[in-house]
Amino acid sequence: MNSPRKINYELRPAKFTERKMLLASLTSICRFYNLDYQYIGFGGLSFTDFKLFHKELHINKMTSIEGGDLLQKERVEFNRPFSFINLEYGLSTTILTKLNLSEPSIIWLDYDNALENHMFEDISIIFRKLPAGSIYIFTSNRELKDKNTGNQYEVESFSKKFGSLIPFDVKNVDFSGTENYKTIRKMLLGHINSFIDERNLLNENLKFYQLFNFLYQENGGAKMYTFGGVIDKKNSNLTDSNINNFEFIELGEEPHRINIPNLTIKESEYIDKNFDDEDSIIESRIIEEHDLKKYKQTYKYLPNYFDVRL
Amino acid sequence: MSGIINGNPTKVFFIEMLTRDISITDAIIDLLDNSIDGASSINKNDYSNLYIHLTLNENEFIVEDNCGGFSLDTAQKYAFRFGRPEDAPPTTGTVGRFGVGMKRALFKMGKVFEVESKTDDDHFQIDVDVAKWKEQKTIEEKDGVDVKRDDWNFNYNIIDDQSKNLDNNGTYIRVTDLYDEVSNLFTDESFLNDLTDDIERILNFSLEKGITIKLNGKTLSKKGIYLLMSERVKPYYYEGEKNDVKFRVLAGLSHTGDPSVAGWYIYCNDRLVVEADSTELTGWGVRSNVKFHPDYAMFRGILFLDSDDTLKLPLTTTKKGIDSTANIYKTSRTYMEEGMNYVLSFLKDVRKLEDSDDYRNTLDEVEEKKNVVELKRENFNSYDSRKFFAPDLSPDVIKTKKDSVRISFSAPIKLAGKAKVHSGSKSYKELGENIFDYYTKMEELLDE
C-alpha cells in the first residue's frame, strides 16, 4: 500500500506517464458510459491521482484508503488536498467491505508491494458488487519472490501460498522476470472471471474487458505491473469505440511497456520539429534510435520537470 | 455381434452395500424424518399433540408415532419400492424423497422387522425376515424352461384388533434380531447421549413446532445456534429464489469459545443437513478466501433452503451434506462467501485488539440474540441486504451496555504475591477485587 516514506510519486517519470495514460483513457471511458463515478484509491501523502481525477474527470466522491502502519493521521489529514476526500484508515480488505461498491466506481489499488493473498480478497469484495461501467485497476511489484527467503518462488512454495488461485499448469519458469507478469495476469483474470461467472449464473450477463497491461520500471527501481479493465455487459461496444485508438490499450496477454527516453528538453523539441523525418533525426547522431522510439510512444504523457523558485 | 448384459440390481446391493453409506445415527434420524414428514402433512406449522417415541435396547429398536401413518396405496406404490418411481406424486415441503431412507435404515439395524401403519382408511402390517426375503424367488417359464428371478415383493397383512400396536393414526416400526454392533451401540450410554444431542440439533425446527420426541422415555429439547442481532450488530443478509428454491443467507457473530461449532449451518426445509462446516464445501480456503482459524470462532453462517418440491433441494440421500454442484447451491454460495468475507474482515480486526478475548466475551454477553428459528421467521424486508453491520471495535463502547467492566493491570510478581498472602486472597483475581473494594471503601466512593 502507500508508502509516504518513499519518494514522492510525482517525481517518478514512469509512474507519472502511466497515470497520464490512465487519465487519457479514463476520460474517454467516462464519456462513453456517462455515469456518475466514485473514485477509490490509496492516497498516500501526495494524493496525486485524487487531484488529477477530481480536476480532469470531475469526480467529487472520493475515498482514500490509508493503510500504512507508520502513517500518522495528522499528517495524512494535513495533506488531504480536498476536504471532500473521505479518509478511511485500515487495510483495504477491511475498508472495502464498508464502502458502497454498488455504485459506478473507478478503483485503483496501487499496491507497492509484491503479490499477496489480500489483493485477491480485495478483488472478491469488489467484483461481487461492482456495477457495469466500473473500472478496476491493479498495480503491484511484479517480482514473484518469497518474502521470507527472498528467492524466486517455486511451484511448491507458490501453490502453498496462493492455493487454488494459481494457474493450473504453472511451472517454475513462470515466476521468472520475463514471465511473472503473465502469471499474475492469469491469476487476476481467472479470479475476476470466477466472480463474473457467478454473477452471470444470476442472470447479470456481465463480462470483464481488459484494457490495461502495463510494465514499467523507474530508473533502477522496482519492476511494476499494472493490470486493469472495465466490467460491462456482454454485448458492450466499448472496445470497438475510440478507446482502441490509444496505442497503450492492451486487450490480451501482450504488455505495453512504458519506457522513458533519456532526452534533454532541447532534444525533445528537436524530435517534435522533425517528427515525420526519423531518418534525418538518426543521421544527426544527436538522438539514438531506441530513445526516439521510446519518445514517440510516450511523448504525449511525459512529465517535464523544472526547478522553480517559489 | 451384439448381445445383452444383465444390469439388474441385486438385493444384496440394497441390504449390504447401500447401508454402508449411512451411520446408525443418521439411519435413525432418517426414520424420524419420515414421521416428521407425516406431521407436516397434518399441519405444516404446528406439531403440538404429535409425538415420536424411540425405544432402543440390546434386543430391539422401536419407533412409534401418531403422525398420520401412510396408506396401503402409498405402501404398495412408493414406500416399499426401492427408489422413488417417476410417477410418484410431488413431495411437498418435506425432506423424504429418494425412496431409500426407511428400507436402508431397517436393513442397517437388524434382520427382522415389522412396519405397521394406521390411517383413517387402512390398518396393515408388513413383516420382513431379511434372510428369507433375500432368497425369495419367483419362477417363470420361458421357452419351456423354468427361470428363477429375484422376487422383490413384500407381503402385508390387514390388522385386526388383536395384533395391533397402534390406536391412533400413525406408524409403528420394530426391528429385532439386531446386528451385534448395533445391539452393542444401543446399550452404550455415550451413544445414546450423542444421539440425543444429534436429534436435538438436527430436528431443532420440528421440536420448535411442538412435536414431542422421546428417547427411551426421556423427552428431548430443542437446541440451536443464535446470531447477535441488535441496533449495533446486524448480520449479513441476502435472500432470493432460483428454480423454485428459496434461499436465505445470514452470516454474523455468535458465542465465542469453541471453534468446533463455528462455521456454516445449512437447513433444507428446516432440517439441518450441514453443521458447523468450515471446509471448502462452504467456501473456506477456496479462491482468495481464508482457511478456518480459531480466531474466527465467533463466526456463524446460516443458509436456509426451502422448496415445496423437495426434489429440487440439493440434499444428498444421507441428508448429511449437500450436493455442492447444484446450481441453487452455487448461487447461494456466492452470497455465503461474500457474507463470510465481511464478517471475517471484522474478526481479523478484533484479533488485533489488545485484549481480544475480553472483547469477544463482552460482545457476546451484552448483545441481543436471535436463535435460528427466529432468524428463519424474521422479516428482513426493511433490512439492508448484502451488508454486515459490525459492532464498534472499541471495548469501552460495547461495554457501555454492560453494568460492569473488567479492570486489569500487571504488578511485580513478588509484591503481588506478598499482597495476596497479606489480604488472604485465594487468587490474583480475588486480590484484584479486594484492591478495588479497599480503594472504593477508603476513598468513600460507595456512598456517592
Coordinates of C-alpha atoms in Angstrom, one line a residue, chain B:
Chain B
M1 CA -22.2 -59.4 -32.9
S2 CA -24.4 -58.0 -30.2
G3 CA -26.0 -59.3 -27.1
I4 CA -27.4 -58.4 -23.7
I5 CA -25.6 -57.9 -20.5
N6 CA -27.6 -58.2 -17.3
G7 CA -27.8 -54.9 -15.4
N8 CA -30.4 -55.9 -12.9
P9 CA -29.8 -54.7 -9.3
T10 CA -29.3 -57.3 -6.6
K11 CA -30.9 -57.4 -3.2
V12 CA -27.5 -57.8 -1.6
F13 CA -26.7 -54.3 -3.0
F14 CA -29.5 -52.8 -1.0
I15 CA -29.0 -54.9 2.1
E16 CA -25.3 -54.8 2.4
M17 CA -23.8 -52.0 0.2
L18 CA -26.2 -49.1 0.4
T19 CA -26.3 -49.4 4.2
R20 CA -22.6 -48.7 4.4
D21 CA -23.1 -45.1 3.3
I22 CA -25.0 -44.2 6.4
S23 CA -24.3 -44.2 10.1
I24 CA -26.7 -45.7 12.6
T25 CA -27.5 -42.3 14.0
D26 CA -28.3 -40.9 10.6
A27 CA -30.4 -44.0 9.8
I28 CA -32.4 -43.4 12.9
I29 CA -32.9 -39.7 12.2
D30 CA -33.9 -40.7 8.7
L31 CA -36.8 -42.6 10.2
L32 CA -37.7 -39.6 12.4
D33 CA -37.7 -37.5 9.2
N34 CA -40.4 -39.8 7.8
S35 CA -42.5 -39.3 10.9
I36 CA -42.0 -35.5 10.7
D37 CA -43.0 -35.5 7.0
G38 CA -46.2 -37.1 8.2
A39 CA -46.6 -34.4 10.9
S40 CA -46.0 -31.8 8.3
S41 CA -48.8 -33.1 6.1
I42 CA -51.2 -32.9 9.0
N43 CA -50.3 -29.3 9.8
K44 CA -47.3 -27.6 8.3
N45 CA -46.8 -25.1 11.1
D46 CA -47.9 -26.7 14.3
Y47 CA -46.9 -30.2 15.5
S48 CA -48.5 -29.8 19.0
N49 CA -50.0 -33.1 20.3
L50 CA -47.9 -35.2 17.9
Y51 CA -45.2 -37.4 19.2
I52 CA -42.4 -39.8 18.2
H53 CA -41.3 -42.4 20.7
L54 CA -38.0 -44.1 20.2
T55 CA -37.0 -47.2 22.1
L56 CA -33.5 -48.6 21.8
N57 CA -32.2 -51.6 23.7
E58 CA -30.0 -54.6 23.1
N59 CA -32.9 -56.6 21.6
E60 CA -34.9 -54.2 19.7
F61 CA -35.4 -50.8 18.0
I62 CA -38.9 -49.3 18.0
V63 CA -40.1 -46.0 16.6
E64 CA -43.8 -45.2 17.1
D65 CA -45.6 -42.0 16.2
N66 CA -49.1 -40.6 15.8
C67 CA -48.1 -38.6 12.8
G68 CA -50.8 -39.8 10.4
G69 CA -49.3 -43.0 9.1
F70 CA -49.3 -43.9 5.4
S71 CA -52.0 -45.6 3.3
L72 CA -51.8 -49.1 1.9
D73 CA -51.8 -47.5 -1.5
T74 CA -48.7 -45.5 -0.6
A75 CA -47.1 -48.6 0.8
Q76 CA -47.8 -50.5 -2.4
K77 CA -46.8 -47.8 -4.8
Y78 CA -43.9 -46.0 -3.1
A79 CA -42.9 -46.6 0.5
F80 CA -41.6 -50.1 -0.1
R81 CA -40.3 -49.6 -3.6
F82 CA -36.6 -49.3 -3.9
G83 CA -36.1 -45.8 -5.3
R84 CA -38.8 -43.3 -6.0
P85 CA -40.9 -44.2 -9.0
E86 CA -41.0 -41.4 -11.6
D87 CA -44.8 -41.2 -11.5
A88 CA -44.8 -40.6 -7.7
P89 CA -46.8 -37.5 -6.7
P90 CA -44.6 -34.4 -5.9
T91 CA -43.2 -34.3 -2.5
T92 CA -44.1 -31.1 -0.8
G93 CA -42.2 -29.3 1.9
T94 CA -40.6 -32.4 3.2
V95 CA -37.2 -34.0 3.2
G96 CA -38.1 -37.6 2.3
R97 CA -38.0 -38.2 -1.4
F98 CA -35.5 -40.7 -2.6
G99 CA -37.2 -43.9 -1.6
V100 CA -34.2 -45.4 0.2
G101 CA -34.4 -44.0 3.7
M102 CA -36.7 -46.4 5.6
K103 CA -35.6 -49.6 4.0
R104 CA -31.9 -48.7 4.3
A105 CA -32.4 -47.8 8.0
L106 CA -34.1 -51.1 8.7
F107 CA -31.6 -53.2 6.8
K108 CA -28.8 -51.4 8.6
M109 CA -30.1 -52.3 12.1
G110 CA -31.3 -55.9 12.1
K111 CA -32.5 -59.0 10.4
V112 CA -36.2 -58.9 11.2
F113 CA -38.6 -56.0 11.1
E114 CA -42.2 -55.1 11.1
V115 CA -43.8 -51.9 9.9
E116 CA -47.4 -51.2 11.0
S117 CA -49.4 -48.2 9.7
K118 CA -52.8 -46.9 10.5
T119 CA -54.7 -44.2 8.6
D120 CA -58.4 -43.4 8.6
D121 CA -58.9 -46.0 5.9
D122 CA -56.3 -48.7 6.4
H123 CA -54.6 -50.5 9.1
F124 CA -52.0 -53.0 8.0
Q125 CA -48.6 -54.5 8.8
I126 CA -45.6 -55.7 6.8
D127 CA -43.4 -58.3 8.3
V128 CA -39.9 -59.0 6.8
D129 CA -37.4 -61.6 7.6
V130 CA -34.4 -60.2 5.7
A131 CA -32.7 -63.6 5.2
K132 CA -35.8 -65.2 3.7
W133 CA -36.6 -62.1 1.6
K134 CA -33.1 -62.2 0.2
E135 CA -33.6 -65.8 -1.1
Q136 CA -37.1 -65.3 -2.2
K137 CA -37.5 -66.1 -6.0
T138 CA -40.3 -66.2 -8.5
I139 CA -40.3 -68.9 -11.1
E140 CA -41.3 -68.1 -14.6
E141 CA -41.4 -70.4 -17.5
K142 CA -39.6 -69.3 -20.6
D143 CA -39.2 -71.4 -23.7
G144 CA -40.3 -74.4 -21.7
V145 CA -37.6 -73.9 -19.1
D146 CA -38.2 -72.7 -15.5
V147 CA -36.3 -69.4 -15.0
K148 CA -35.8 -68.1 -11.4
R149 CA -35.9 -64.5 -10.8
D150 CA -35.4 -62.3 -7.7
D151 CA -38.7 -61.7 -6.0
W152 CA -38.6 -58.2 -4.6
N153 CA -42.1 -58.2 -3.1
F154 CA -43.1 -57.7 0.5
N155 CA -46.2 -59.2 2.0
Y156 CA -48.7 -57.3 4.1
N157 CA -51.5 -58.3 6.4
I158 CA -54.6 -56.4 7.4
I159 CA -54.5 -55.8 11.1
D160 CA -57.3 -56.9 13.4
D161 CA -57.8 -55.6 17.0
Q162 CA -55.8 -58.4 18.5
S163 CA -52.4 -57.9 16.9
K164 CA -52.3 -54.1 16.8
N165 CA -49.7 -51.8 18.3
L166 CA -51.3 -48.6 17.2
D167 CA -54.5 -47.0 18.4
N168 CA -54.0 -43.6 16.7
N169 CA -53.2 -42.9 13.1
G170 CA -49.5 -43.3 12.8
T171 CA -46.6 -45.7 12.2
Y172 CA -45.1 -48.3 14.3
I173 CA -41.7 -49.8 13.3
R174 CA -39.9 -52.5 15.2
V175 CA -36.6 -54.1 14.3
T176 CA -35.4 -57.2 16.1
D177 CA -32.6 -59.7 15.7
L178 CA -30.3 -56.7 15.7
Y179 CA -26.8 -56.9 14.4
D180 CA -24.2 -57.3 17.2
E181 CA -22.6 -53.9 16.7
V182 CA -26.0 -52.3 16.6
S183 CA -27.1 -54.1 19.7
N184 CA -23.8 -53.0 21.5
L185 CA -24.3 -49.4 20.5
F186 CA -27.9 -49.3 21.8
T187 CA -26.7 -50.2 25.3
D188 CA -23.8 -47.7 25.1
E189 CA -24.6 -44.6 27.2
S190 CA -22.4 -42.3 25.2
F191 CA -24.1 -43.4 22.0
L192 CA -27.5 -42.6 23.5
N193 CA -26.2 -39.2 24.7
D194 CA -24.8 -38.4 21.3
L195 CA -28.0 -39.5 19.6
T196 CA -30.0 -37.3 21.9
D197 CA -27.7 -34.3 21.1
D198 CA -27.9 -35.0 17.4
I199 CA -31.7 -35.2 17.3
E200 CA -32.0 -32.1 19.4
R201 CA -29.8 -30.1 16.9
I202 CA -30.8 -31.7 13.6
L203 CA -34.6 -31.6 14.3
N204 CA -34.5 -28.3 16.2
F205 CA -37.1 -26.8 14.0
S206 CA -39.6 -29.7 14.4
L207 CA -39.1 -29.6 18.1
E208 CA -39.8 -25.9 18.0
K209 CA -43.0 -26.6 16.2
G210 CA -44.2 -28.6 19.1
I211 CA -43.6 -32.2 18.3
T212 CA -42.7 -34.4 21.4
I213 CA -39.7 -36.7 20.8
K214 CA -38.9 -39.2 23.5
L215 CA -35.8 -41.4 23.6
N216 CA -36.2 -44.4 26.0
G217 CA -38.8 -42.3 27.9
K218 CA -36.7 -39.1 28.1
T219 CA -38.2 -36.1 26.4
L220 CA -35.8 -34.2 24.1
S221 CA -35.5 -30.5 24.0
K222 CA -34.6 -28.2 21.1
K223 CA -31.0 -27.0 20.5
G224 CA -29.9 -24.4 18.0
I225 CA -27.5 -21.7 17.2
Y226 CA -28.0 -18.0 17.5
L227 CA -26.7 -14.8 16.0
L228 CA -26.0 -11.5 17.6
M229 CA -28.6 -9.1 16.3
S230 CA -29.4 -5.6 17.6
E231 CA -29.3 -2.0 16.7
R232 CA -25.5 -2.1 16.8
V233 CA -24.7 -5.5 15.3
K234 CA -26.6 -6.8 12.3
P235 CA -25.8 -10.0 10.4
Y236 CA -25.1 -10.0 6.6
Y237 CA -28.4 -11.0 5.0
Y238 CA -29.5 -11.9 1.5
E239 CA -32.4 -13.8 0.1
G240 CA -33.5 -14.9 -3.3
E241 CA -35.1 -17.6 -5.3
K242 CA -33.8 -19.8 -8.1
N243 CA -35.6 -22.7 -9.8
D244 CA -38.4 -22.8 -7.2
V245 CA -36.0 -22.9 -4.3
K246 CA -35.9 -20.0 -1.9
F247 CA -32.7 -19.3 -0.2
R248 CA -31.8 -17.0 2.7
V249 CA -28.1 -16.4 3.7
L250 CA -27.2 -15.0 7.0
A251 CA -23.6 -14.5 8.3
G252 CA -22.7 -13.0 11.6
L253 CA -21.4 -13.5 15.1
S254 CA -22.3 -15.8 17.8
H255 CA -20.8 -17.0 21.0
T256 CA -17.1 -17.3 21.3
G257 CA -15.0 -20.1 22.8
D258 CA -15.5 -23.3 20.9
P259 CA -14.1 -23.2 17.4
S260 CA -15.6 -26.6 16.5
V261 CA -19.1 -25.1 16.5
A262 CA -18.1 -22.2 14.3
G263 CA -18.9 -22.2 10.6
W264 CA -21.8 -22.7 8.3
Y265 CA -25.2 -24.4 9.1
I266 CA -27.4 -25.4 6.2
Y267 CA -31.1 -26.2 6.6
C268 CA -33.1 -27.8 3.9
N269 CA -36.9 -27.4 4.6
D270 CA -35.9 -26.7 8.2
R271 CA -33.9 -29.9 8.5
L272 CA -30.2 -29.4 9.5
V273 CA -28.1 -31.0 6.8
V274 CA -24.7 -29.4 7.2
E275 CA -23.5 -28.4 10.6
A276 CA -20.6 -26.1 11.7
D277 CA -18.9 -26.5 8.4
S278 CA -15.6 -24.8 8.0
T279 CA -14.3 -26.7 4.9
E280 CA -14.1 -25.9 1.2
L281 CA -17.7 -27.1 0.9
T282 CA -18.9 -23.8 2.3
G283 CA -16.1 -21.7 0.7
W284 CA -13.4 -21.7 3.4
G285 CA -9.9 -21.7 1.8
V286 CA -11.4 -21.6 -1.7
R287 CA -10.0 -19.0 -4.1
S288 CA -8.9 -16.0 -2.0
N289 CA -11.0 -17.0 1.0
V290 CA -9.1 -17.6 4.2
K291 CA -8.9 -21.0 5.8
F292 CA -10.6 -21.5 9.1
H293 CA -8.7 -20.4 12.1
P294 CA -9.7 -20.4 15.9
D295 CA -9.7 -16.6 15.8
Y296 CA -12.9 -16.9 13.7
A297 CA -14.7 -19.0 16.4
M298 CA -17.4 -16.3 16.7
F299 CA -18.4 -16.8 13.0
R300 CA -21.7 -18.4 12.3
G301 CA -23.3 -18.6 8.9
I302 CA -26.8 -20.0 8.1
L303 CA -28.2 -21.0 4.8
F304 CA -31.9 -21.8 4.6
L305 CA -33.1 -23.6 1.5
D306 CA -36.8 -24.1 1.1
S307 CA -38.9 -25.6 -1.6
D308 CA -42.3 -27.1 -2.0
D309 CA -40.7 -29.5 -4.4
T310 CA -38.3 -31.5 -2.3
L311 CA -36.5 -33.0 -5.3
K312 CA -35.2 -29.5 -6.2
L313 CA -33.3 -29.2 -2.9
P314 CA -29.6 -30.1 -3.2
L315 CA -29.9 -32.8 -0.5
T316 CA -27.8 -35.9 -0.6
T317 CA -29.5 -39.3 0.1
T318 CA -28.0 -39.5 3.6
K319 CA -29.2 -35.9 4.3
K320 CA -25.8 -35.2 5.7
G321 CA -24.2 -32.8 3.3
I322 CA -25.2 -31.1 0.3
D323 CA -24.8 -31.6 -3.5
S324 CA -22.3 -28.8 -3.9
T325 CA -22.5 -28.8 -7.7
A326 CA -26.2 -28.0 -7.7
N327 CA -26.9 -24.6 -9.3
I328 CA -29.0 -23.5 -6.4
Y329 CA -26.2 -24.2 -4.0
K330 CA -23.6 -22.4 -6.3
T331 CA -25.9 -19.4 -6.3
S332 CA -26.3 -19.4 -2.6
R333 CA -22.6 -19.8 -2.1
T334 CA -21.8 -16.6 -3.9
Y335 CA -23.6 -14.8 -1.1
M336 CA -22.3 -17.1 1.6
E337 CA -18.7 -16.2 0.6
E338 CA -19.5 -12.5 0.4
G339 CA -21.1 -12.6 3.9
M340 CA -18.1 -14.6 5.2
N341 CA -15.7 -12.0 3.7
Y342 CA -17.4 -9.2 5.5
V343 CA -17.7 -10.9 8.9
L344 CA -14.2 -12.3 8.8
S345 CA -12.6 -8.9 7.9
F346 CA -14.2 -7.7 11.1
L347 CA -12.9 -10.7 13.1
K348 CA -9.5 -10.1 11.7
D349 CA -9.6 -6.6 13.2
V350 CA -10.8 -8.0 16.5
R351 CA -7.8 -10.2 16.7
K352 CA -5.5 -7.1 16.6
L353 CA -7.1 -5.7 19.8
E354 CA -5.0 -5.8 22.9
D355 CA -7.5 -7.9 24.9
S356 CA -9.4 -9.6 22.1
D357 CA -10.7 -12.4 24.2
D358 CA -12.3 -10.0 26.6
Y359 CA -13.8 -8.1 23.7
R360 CA -15.3 -11.2 22.2
N361 CA -16.8 -12.3 25.5
T362 CA -18.2 -8.9 26.3
L363 CA -19.7 -8.6 22.9
D364 CA -21.5 -12.0 23.3
E365 CA -22.6 -11.1 26.8
V366 CA -24.1 -7.7 26.1
E367 CA -25.7 -8.0 22.6
E368 CA -29.2 -9.2 21.9
K369 CA -29.5 -12.6 20.2
K370 CA -31.8 -14.3 17.8
N371 CA -32.0 -18.0 17.6
V372 CA -32.1 -19.9 14.3
V373 CA -35.9 -20.4 14.4
E374 CA -36.4 -16.6 15.0
L375 CA -34.0 -15.9 12.2
K376 CA -36.0 -18.1 9.8
R377 CA -39.2 -16.3 10.7
E378 CA -37.7 -12.8 10.8
N379 CA -39.0 -10.4 8.1
F380 CA -35.9 -8.8 6.7
N381 CA -37.8 -6.6 4.2
S382 CA -36.7 -3.3 5.8
Y383 CA -33.2 -4.5 6.2
D384 CA -30.2 -3.5 4.1
S385 CA -29.1 -6.6 2.2
R386 CA -25.6 -7.7 1.4
K387 CA -24.1 -5.6 4.3
F388 CA -22.7 -6.6 7.6
F389 CA -23.1 -4.0 10.4
A390 CA -20.1 -4.6 12.6
P391 CA -20.1 -3.6 16.2
D392 CA -17.8 -0.8 17.4
L393 CA -14.3 -2.1 17.8
S394 CA -13.7 -0.1 20.9
P395 CA -14.1 -2.3 24.0
D396 CA -15.2 0.7 26.0
V397 CA -18.1 1.4 23.6
I398 CA -19.5 -2.1 23.7
K399 CA -19.2 -2.1 27.4
T400 CA -21.5 0.8 27.9
K401 CA -24.4 -1.6 27.7
K402 CA -23.0 -3.7 30.5
D403 CA -23.2 -2.7 34.1
S404 CA -19.8 -3.9 35.0
V405 CA -16.4 -3.7 33.4
R406 CA -13.3 -5.7 33.7
I407 CA -10.2 -3.9 35.0
S408 CA -6.9 -5.5 34.5
F409 CA -3.3 -4.5 35.3
S410 CA 0.1 -6.0 35.9
A411 CA 2.1 -5.8 39.1
P412 CA 5.6 -7.0 40.1
I413 CA 5.2 -10.7 41.0
K414 CA 7.0 -10.6 44.3
L415 CA 4.9 -7.7 45.6
A416 CA 1.7 -9.2 44.2
G417 CA 2.5 -12.5 46.0
K418 CA 3.0 -10.7 49.2
A419 CA -0.2 -8.7 48.9
K420 CA -2.1 -11.9 48.0
V421 CA -1.0 -13.6 51.3
H422 CA -1.5 -10.4 53.3
S423 CA -5.0 -9.9 52.1
G424 CA -5.9 -13.6 52.3
S425 CA -6.9 -13.7 48.7
K426 CA -7.1 -17.1 47.1
S427 CA -6.1 -16.0 43.7
Y428 CA -4.7 -12.9 41.9
K429 CA -8.2 -12.3 40.5
E430 CA -9.5 -12.1 44.1
L431 CA -6.6 -9.9 45.1
G432 CA -7.6 -7.5 42.3
E433 CA -11.2 -7.5 43.6
N434 CA -10.0 -6.8 47.1
I435 CA -7.8 -4.0 46.0
F436 CA -10.8 -2.4 44.2
D437 CA -13.0 -2.9 47.2
Y438 CA -10.4 -1.4 49.5
Y439 CA -9.8 1.6 47.4
T440 CA -13.5 2.4 47.0
K441 CA -14.1 1.9 50.7
M442 CA -11.1 4.0 51.8
E443 CA -12.0 6.8 49.4
E444 CA -15.6 6.6 50.5
L445 CA -16.8 6.3 46.9
L446 CA -19.6 3.9 47.5
D447 CA -21.9 6.4 49.0
E448 CA -21.7 8.9 46.2

